[in-house]
PDB file of C-alpha atoms in Angstrom:
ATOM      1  CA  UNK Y 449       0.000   0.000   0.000  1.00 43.00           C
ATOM      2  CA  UNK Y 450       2.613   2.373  -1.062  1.00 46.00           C
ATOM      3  CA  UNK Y 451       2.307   5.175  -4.126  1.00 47.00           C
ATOM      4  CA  UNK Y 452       4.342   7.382  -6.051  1.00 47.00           C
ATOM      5  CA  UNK Y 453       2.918  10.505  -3.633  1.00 42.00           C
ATOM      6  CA  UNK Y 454       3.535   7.910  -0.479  1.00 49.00           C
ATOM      7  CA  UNK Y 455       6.406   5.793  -0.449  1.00 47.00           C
ATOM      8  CA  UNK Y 456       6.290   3.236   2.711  1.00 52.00           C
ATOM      9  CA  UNK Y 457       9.238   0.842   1.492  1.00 54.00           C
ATOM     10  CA  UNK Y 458      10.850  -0.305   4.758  1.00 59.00           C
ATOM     11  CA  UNK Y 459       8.631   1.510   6.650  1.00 72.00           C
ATOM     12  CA  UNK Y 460       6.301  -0.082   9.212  1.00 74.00           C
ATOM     13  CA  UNK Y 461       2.677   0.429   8.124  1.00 81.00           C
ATOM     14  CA  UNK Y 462      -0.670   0.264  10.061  1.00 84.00           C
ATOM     15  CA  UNK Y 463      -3.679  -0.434   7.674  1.00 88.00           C
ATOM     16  CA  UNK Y 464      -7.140  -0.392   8.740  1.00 88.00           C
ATOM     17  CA  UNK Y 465      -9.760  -1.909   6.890  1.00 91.00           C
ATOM     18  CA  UNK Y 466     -13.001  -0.849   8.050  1.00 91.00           C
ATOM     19  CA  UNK Y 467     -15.965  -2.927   6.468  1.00 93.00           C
ATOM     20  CA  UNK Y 468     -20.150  -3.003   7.259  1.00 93.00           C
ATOM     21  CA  UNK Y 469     -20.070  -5.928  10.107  1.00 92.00           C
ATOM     22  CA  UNK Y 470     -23.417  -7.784   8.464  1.00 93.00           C
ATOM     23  CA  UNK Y 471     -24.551  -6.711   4.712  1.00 94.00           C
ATOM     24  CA  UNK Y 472     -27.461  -5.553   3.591  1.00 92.00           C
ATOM     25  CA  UNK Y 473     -29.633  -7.964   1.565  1.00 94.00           C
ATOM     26  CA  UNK Y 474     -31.600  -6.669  -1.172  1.00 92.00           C
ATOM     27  CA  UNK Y 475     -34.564  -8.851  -2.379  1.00 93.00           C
ATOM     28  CA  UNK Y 476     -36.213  -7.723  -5.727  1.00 93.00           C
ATOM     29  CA  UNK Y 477     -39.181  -9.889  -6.907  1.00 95.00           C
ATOM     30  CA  UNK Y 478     -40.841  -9.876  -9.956  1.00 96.00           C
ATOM     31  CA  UNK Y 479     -42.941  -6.731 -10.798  1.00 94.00           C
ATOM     32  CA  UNK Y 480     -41.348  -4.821  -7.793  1.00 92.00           C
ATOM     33  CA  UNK Y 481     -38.694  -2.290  -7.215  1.00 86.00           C
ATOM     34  CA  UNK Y 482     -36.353  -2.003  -4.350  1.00 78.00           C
ATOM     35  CA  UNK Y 483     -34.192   1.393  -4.455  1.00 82.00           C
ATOM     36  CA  UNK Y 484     -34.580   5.032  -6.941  1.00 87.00           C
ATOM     37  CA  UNK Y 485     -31.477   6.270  -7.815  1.00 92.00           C
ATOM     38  CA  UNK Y 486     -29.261   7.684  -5.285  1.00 93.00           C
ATOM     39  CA  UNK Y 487     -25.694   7.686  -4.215  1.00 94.00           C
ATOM     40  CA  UNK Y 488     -24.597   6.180  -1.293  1.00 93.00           C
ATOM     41  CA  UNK Y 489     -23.099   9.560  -0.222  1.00 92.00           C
ATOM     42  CA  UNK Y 490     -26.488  11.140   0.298  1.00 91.00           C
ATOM     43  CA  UNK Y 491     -27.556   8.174   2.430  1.00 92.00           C
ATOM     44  CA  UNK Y 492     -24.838   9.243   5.030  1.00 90.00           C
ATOM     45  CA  UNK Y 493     -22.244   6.903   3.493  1.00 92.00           C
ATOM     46  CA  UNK Y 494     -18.090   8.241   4.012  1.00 91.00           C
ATOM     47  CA  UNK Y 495     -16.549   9.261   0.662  1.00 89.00           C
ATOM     48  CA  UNK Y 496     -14.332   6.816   1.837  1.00 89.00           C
ATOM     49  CA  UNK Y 497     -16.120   3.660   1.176  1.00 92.00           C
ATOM     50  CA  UNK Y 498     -16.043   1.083  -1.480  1.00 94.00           C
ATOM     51  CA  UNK Y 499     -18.876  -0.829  -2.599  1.00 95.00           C
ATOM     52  CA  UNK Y 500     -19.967  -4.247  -3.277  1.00 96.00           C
ATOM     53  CA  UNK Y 501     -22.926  -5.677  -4.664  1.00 95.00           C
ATOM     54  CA  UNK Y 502     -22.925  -9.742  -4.493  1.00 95.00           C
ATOM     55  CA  UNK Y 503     -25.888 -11.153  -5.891  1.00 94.00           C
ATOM     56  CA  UNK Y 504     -27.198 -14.870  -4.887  1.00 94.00           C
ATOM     57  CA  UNK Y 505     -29.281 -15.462  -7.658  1.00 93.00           C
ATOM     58  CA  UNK Y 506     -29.207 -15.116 -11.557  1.00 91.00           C
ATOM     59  CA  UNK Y 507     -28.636 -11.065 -11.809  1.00 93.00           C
ATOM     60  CA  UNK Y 508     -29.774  -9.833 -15.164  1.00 93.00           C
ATOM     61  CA  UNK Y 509     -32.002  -7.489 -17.194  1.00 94.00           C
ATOM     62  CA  UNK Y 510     -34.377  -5.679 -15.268  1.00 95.00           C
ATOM     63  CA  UNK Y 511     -33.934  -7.350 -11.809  1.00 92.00           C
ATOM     64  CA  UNK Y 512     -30.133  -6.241 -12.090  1.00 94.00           C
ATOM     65  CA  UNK Y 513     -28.811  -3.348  -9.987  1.00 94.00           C
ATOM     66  CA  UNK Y 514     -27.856  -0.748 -12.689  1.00 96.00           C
ATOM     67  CA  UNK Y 515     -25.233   1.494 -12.010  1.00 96.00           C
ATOM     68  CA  UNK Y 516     -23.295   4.349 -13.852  1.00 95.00           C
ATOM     69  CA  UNK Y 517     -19.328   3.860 -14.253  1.00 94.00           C
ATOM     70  CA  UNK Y 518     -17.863   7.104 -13.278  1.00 94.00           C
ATOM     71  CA  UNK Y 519     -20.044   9.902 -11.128  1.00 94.00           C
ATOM     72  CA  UNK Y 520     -22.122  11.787 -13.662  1.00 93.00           C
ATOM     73  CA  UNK Y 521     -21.957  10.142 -16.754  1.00 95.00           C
ATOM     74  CA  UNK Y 522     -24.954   8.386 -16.536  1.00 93.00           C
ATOM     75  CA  UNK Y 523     -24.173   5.659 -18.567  1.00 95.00           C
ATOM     76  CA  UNK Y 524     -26.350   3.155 -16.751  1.00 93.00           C
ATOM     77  CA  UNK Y 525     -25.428  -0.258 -17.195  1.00 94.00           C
ATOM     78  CA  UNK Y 526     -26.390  -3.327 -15.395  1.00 95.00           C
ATOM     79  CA  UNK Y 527     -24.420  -5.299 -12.885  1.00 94.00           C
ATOM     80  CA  UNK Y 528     -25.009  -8.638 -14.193  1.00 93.00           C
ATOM     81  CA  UNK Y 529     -24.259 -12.155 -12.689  1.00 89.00           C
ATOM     82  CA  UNK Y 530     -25.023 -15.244 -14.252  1.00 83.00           C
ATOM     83  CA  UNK Y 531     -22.414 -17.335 -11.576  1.00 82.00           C
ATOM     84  CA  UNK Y 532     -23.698 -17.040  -8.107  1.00 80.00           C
ATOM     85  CA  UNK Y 533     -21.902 -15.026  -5.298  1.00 78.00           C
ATOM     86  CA  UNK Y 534     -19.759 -13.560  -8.173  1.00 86.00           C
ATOM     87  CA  UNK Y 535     -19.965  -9.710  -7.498  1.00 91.00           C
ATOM     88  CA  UNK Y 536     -18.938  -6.375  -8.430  1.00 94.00           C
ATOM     89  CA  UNK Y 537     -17.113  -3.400  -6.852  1.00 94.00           C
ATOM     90  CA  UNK Y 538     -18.239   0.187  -7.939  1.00 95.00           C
ATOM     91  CA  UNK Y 539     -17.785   3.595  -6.314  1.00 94.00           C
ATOM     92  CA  UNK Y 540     -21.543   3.292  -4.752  1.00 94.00           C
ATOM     93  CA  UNK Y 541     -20.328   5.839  -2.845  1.00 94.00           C
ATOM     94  CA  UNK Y 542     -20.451   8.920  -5.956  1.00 94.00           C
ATOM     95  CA  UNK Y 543     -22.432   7.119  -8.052  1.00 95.00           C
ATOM     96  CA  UNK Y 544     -26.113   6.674  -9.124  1.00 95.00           C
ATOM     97  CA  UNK Y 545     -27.571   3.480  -8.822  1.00 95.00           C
ATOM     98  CA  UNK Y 546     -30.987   1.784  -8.417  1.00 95.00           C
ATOM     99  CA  UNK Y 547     -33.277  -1.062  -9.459  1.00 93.00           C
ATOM    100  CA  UNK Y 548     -35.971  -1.244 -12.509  1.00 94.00           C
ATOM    101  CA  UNK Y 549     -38.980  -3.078 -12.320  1.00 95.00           C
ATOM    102  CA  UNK Y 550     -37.980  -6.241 -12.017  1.00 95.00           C
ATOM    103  CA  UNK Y 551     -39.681  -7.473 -14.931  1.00 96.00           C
ATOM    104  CA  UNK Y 552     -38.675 -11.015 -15.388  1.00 95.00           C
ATOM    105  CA  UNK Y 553     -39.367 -13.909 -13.543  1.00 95.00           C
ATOM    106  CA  UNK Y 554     -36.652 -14.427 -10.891  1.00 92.00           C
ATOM    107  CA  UNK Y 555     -36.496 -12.886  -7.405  1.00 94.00           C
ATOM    108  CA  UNK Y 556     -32.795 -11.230  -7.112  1.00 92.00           C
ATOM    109  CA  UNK Y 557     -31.230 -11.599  -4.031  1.00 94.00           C
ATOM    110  CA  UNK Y 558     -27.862 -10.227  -3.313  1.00 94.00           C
ATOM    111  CA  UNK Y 559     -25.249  -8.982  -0.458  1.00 95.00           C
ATOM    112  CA  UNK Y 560     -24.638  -5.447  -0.500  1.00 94.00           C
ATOM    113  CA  UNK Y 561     -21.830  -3.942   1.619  1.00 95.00           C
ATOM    114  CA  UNK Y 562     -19.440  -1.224   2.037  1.00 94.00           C
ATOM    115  CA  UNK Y 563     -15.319  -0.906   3.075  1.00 94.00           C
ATOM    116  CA  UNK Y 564     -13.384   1.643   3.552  1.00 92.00           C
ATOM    117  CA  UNK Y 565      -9.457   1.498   3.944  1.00 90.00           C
ATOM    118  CA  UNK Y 566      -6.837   3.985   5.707  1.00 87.00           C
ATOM    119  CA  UNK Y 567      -3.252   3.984   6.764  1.00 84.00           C
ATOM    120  CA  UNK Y 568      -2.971   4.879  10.668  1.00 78.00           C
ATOM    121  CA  UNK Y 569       0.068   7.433  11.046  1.00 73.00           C
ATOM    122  CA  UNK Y 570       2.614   6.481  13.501  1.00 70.00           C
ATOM    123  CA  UNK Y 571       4.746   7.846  15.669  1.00 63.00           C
ATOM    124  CA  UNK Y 572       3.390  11.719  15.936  1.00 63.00           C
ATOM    125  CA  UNK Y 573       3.552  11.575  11.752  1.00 66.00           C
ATOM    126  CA  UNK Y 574       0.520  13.354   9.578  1.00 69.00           C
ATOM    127  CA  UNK Y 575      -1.633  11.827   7.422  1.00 66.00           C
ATOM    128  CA  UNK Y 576      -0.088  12.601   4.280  1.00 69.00           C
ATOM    129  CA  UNK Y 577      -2.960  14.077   1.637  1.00 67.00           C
ATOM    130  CA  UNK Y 578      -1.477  12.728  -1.348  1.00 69.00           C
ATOM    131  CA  UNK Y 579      -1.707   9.108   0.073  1.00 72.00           C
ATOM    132  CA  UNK Y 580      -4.105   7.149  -1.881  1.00 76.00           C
ATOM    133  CA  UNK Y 581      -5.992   5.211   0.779  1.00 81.00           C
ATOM    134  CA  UNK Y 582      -8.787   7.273   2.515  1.00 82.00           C
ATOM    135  CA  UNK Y 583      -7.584   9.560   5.520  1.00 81.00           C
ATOM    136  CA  UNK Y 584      -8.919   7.979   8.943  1.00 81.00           C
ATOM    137  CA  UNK Y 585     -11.480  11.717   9.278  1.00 82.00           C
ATOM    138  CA  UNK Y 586     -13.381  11.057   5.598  1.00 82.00           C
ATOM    139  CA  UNK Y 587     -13.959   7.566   6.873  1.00 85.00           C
ATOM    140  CA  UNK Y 588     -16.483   9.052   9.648  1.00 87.00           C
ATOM    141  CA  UNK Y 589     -20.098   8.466   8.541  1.00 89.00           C
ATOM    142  CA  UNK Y 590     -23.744   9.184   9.891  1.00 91.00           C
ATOM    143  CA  UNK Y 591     -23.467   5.111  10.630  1.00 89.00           C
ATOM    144  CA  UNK Y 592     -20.480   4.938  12.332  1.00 86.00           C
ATOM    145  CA  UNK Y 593     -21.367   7.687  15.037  1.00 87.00           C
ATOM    146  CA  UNK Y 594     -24.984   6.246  15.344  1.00 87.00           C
ATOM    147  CA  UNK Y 595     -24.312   2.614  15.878  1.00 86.00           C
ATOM    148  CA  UNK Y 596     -20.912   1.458  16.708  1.00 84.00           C
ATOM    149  CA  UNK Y 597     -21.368  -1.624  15.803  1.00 89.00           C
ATOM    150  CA  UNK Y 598     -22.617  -0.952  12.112  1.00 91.00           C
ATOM    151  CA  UNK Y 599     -18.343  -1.468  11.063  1.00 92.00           C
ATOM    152  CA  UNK Y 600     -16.069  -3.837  12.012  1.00 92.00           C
ATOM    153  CA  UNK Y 601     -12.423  -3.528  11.657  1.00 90.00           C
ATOM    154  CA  UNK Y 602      -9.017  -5.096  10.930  1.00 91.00           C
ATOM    155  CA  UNK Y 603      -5.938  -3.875  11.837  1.00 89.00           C
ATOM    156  CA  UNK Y 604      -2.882  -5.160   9.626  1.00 88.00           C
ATOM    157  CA  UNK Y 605       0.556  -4.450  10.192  1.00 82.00           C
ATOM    158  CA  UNK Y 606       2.768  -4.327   7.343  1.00 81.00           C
ATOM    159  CA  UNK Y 607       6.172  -4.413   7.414  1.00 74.00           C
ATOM    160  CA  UNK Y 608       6.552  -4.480  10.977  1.00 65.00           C
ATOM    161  CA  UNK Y 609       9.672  -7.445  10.639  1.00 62.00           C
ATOM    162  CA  UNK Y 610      11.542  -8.592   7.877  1.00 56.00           C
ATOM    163  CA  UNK Y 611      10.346 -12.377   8.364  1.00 52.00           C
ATOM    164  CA  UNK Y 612       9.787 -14.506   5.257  1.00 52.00           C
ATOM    165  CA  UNK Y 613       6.909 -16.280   7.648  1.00 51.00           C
ATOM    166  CA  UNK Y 614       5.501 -14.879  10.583  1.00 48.00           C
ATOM    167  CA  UNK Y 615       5.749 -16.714  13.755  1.00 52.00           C
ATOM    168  CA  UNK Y 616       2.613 -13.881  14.865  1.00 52.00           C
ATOM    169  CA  UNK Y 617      -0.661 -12.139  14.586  1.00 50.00           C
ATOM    170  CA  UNK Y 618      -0.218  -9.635  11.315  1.00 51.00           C
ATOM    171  CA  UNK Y 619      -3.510  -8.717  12.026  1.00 53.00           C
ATOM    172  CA  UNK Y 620      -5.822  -8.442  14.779  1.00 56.00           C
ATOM    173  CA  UNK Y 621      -9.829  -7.924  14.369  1.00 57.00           C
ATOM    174  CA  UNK Y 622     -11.231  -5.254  16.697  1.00 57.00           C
ATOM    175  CA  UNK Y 623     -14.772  -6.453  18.551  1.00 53.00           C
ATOM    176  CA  UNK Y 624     -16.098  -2.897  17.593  1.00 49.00           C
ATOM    177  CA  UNK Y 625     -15.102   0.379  15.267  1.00 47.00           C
ATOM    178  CA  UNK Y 626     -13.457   3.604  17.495  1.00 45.00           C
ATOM    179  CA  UNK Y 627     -13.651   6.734  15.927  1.00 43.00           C
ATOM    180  CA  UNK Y 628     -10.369   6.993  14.047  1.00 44.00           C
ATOM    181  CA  UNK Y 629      -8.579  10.457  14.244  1.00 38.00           C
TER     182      UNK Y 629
END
């Protein structure tokens, strides 16, 4: 987890990946609709966030989520699945998405879910604005100050020894989400 902007080589890292602790399940049967078109954002989702959408059940046509590829183009496409629990990752987060009228005959059921991902400074340091990964303050949502137990997180520790195998934890899962920051 290193970038041009952030170079980390031979530098101990602390990455936190912060993830919804039980996903939402969206059930669209035929001749209904489950969501309009919003953006996770204005559902007080963090910026931060990465989406997934994992459906259980043939995903296609009109019972697909659709979904633009970059914020405002509105180039809706579908997120199709013929292979169950394949899924997709999209920027949920900035972009519109939503359900037609599921007009065919199969009930779609799928996994939704969000994670976000940040790089703990150590030692006194700043979070560095050019990193990549979100900064630990944008990852601060309307769900993560009303329920604490919404996320869950994982702490990893990268680069903490030079070990080919490690004898250790690398990572350890916290019971419940702090704020960060």
């Amino acid at each position: 987890y290193s970038n041009k902007h952030h170079p980390q080589r031979g530098k101990p890292q602390t990455i936190v990946y912060r993830y919804q602790a039980f996903p939402t399940i969206n059930i669209v049967r035929p001749g209904e609709s489950s969501t309009d078109p919003h953006c996770d954002m204005s559902q007080g989702y963090s910026v931060g966030n990465i989406s997934y959408h994992i459906p259980l059940t043939p995903a296609y046509g009109t019972n697909a989520l659709y979904a633009e590829s970059r914020p405002g183009r509105e180039d809706w496409h579908p997120l199709a699945a013929k292979s169950f629990g394949l899924g997709y990752q999209f920027d949920g987060v900035r972009c519109l998405h939503f359900n037609l009228k599921n007009e065919t005959d199969i009930t779609r059921v799928s996994l939704n879910f969000r994670i976000g991902i940040t790089r703990l400074a150590e030692n006194g340091d700043r979070y560095d604005m050019d990193d990549q990964l979100c900064c630990p303050e944008l990852l601060q949502d309307r769900y993560s100050c009303e329920n604490l137990e919404f996320y869950d997180e994982v702490v990893v520790q990268v680069g903490a020894s030079q070990r080919t195998f490690a004898s250790g934890p690398i990572c350890a899962r916290r019971s419940s989400v702090s704020v960060i920051g």
